[in-house]
XYZ file of C-alpha atoms in Angstrom:
64
model
C -9.464 -9.041 15.231
C -6.334 -11.186 15.177
C -3.316 -10.378 12.394
C -1.685 -13.045 11.333
C 1.995 -12.535 11.012
C 2.202 -12.016 7.651
C 4.213 -9.499 5.732
C 1.768 -8.177 2.533
C 3.220 -5.982 -0.260
C 1.468 -4.151 -2.558
C 3.391 -1.624 -5.532
C 1.004 1.215 -6.383
C 1.089 4.465 -8.661
C -1.015 6.850 -8.294
C -3.623 4.162 -7.393
C -6.493 6.461 -4.949
C -9.543 5.404 -6.189
C -9.000 1.851 -6.191
C -6.245 0.957 -3.044
C -8.803 1.255 -0.398
C -11.007 -1.938 -2.066
C -7.109 -4.021 -2.449
C -5.968 -3.231 1.102
C -9.428 -3.524 2.563
C -8.689 -7.774 1.676
C -5.552 -7.205 3.512
C -6.838 -6.232 7.238
C -5.805 -10.234 8.312
C -1.899 -8.780 7.614
C 0.526 -8.042 10.580
C 2.639 -6.304 8.634
C 1.897 -3.971 5.284
C 4.004 -3.178 3.060
C 3.286 -1.016 0.022
C 6.409 0.240 -2.144
C 4.803 3.419 -4.217
C 6.210 4.337 -7.539
C 6.476 7.947 -6.657
C 2.642 8.880 -6.573
C 1.016 12.338 -7.197
C -2.058 11.939 -5.928
C -3.137 10.823 -2.272
C -2.412 6.849 -2.666
C 0.410 7.023 -0.217
C -1.605 9.101 2.576
C -4.918 6.732 2.473
C -2.164 3.963 2.612
C -0.795 5.479 5.676
C -3.110 6.967 7.547
C -6.174 4.809 6.861
C -4.327 1.272 6.937
C -1.408 1.841 9.342
C 0.577 0.888 5.871
C 4.490 1.263 6.141
C 5.292 3.073 2.363
C 8.383 2.905 0.512
C 9.070 5.240 -2.363
C 10.957 3.486 -5.103
C 10.815 3.488 -8.681
C 9.140 0.856 -10.527
C 11.682 -0.365 -13.247
C 11.236 -3.103 -16.176
C 7.974 -2.538 -15.895
C 6.010 -3.491 -19.701
């Protein structure tokens, strides 16, 4: 599949049970960036290993 020259940014926090479903919809993007709020589960590992995402760890601020 040819990928579009687009960067998708996804915020995560302990989403190992649901992150695959989200990232599957983004297989068409060239660059996948995940900003993770210090997940304690396998979220980051799934994003990196299964989807080739770049993962940044950053505390979410001002979240309601």
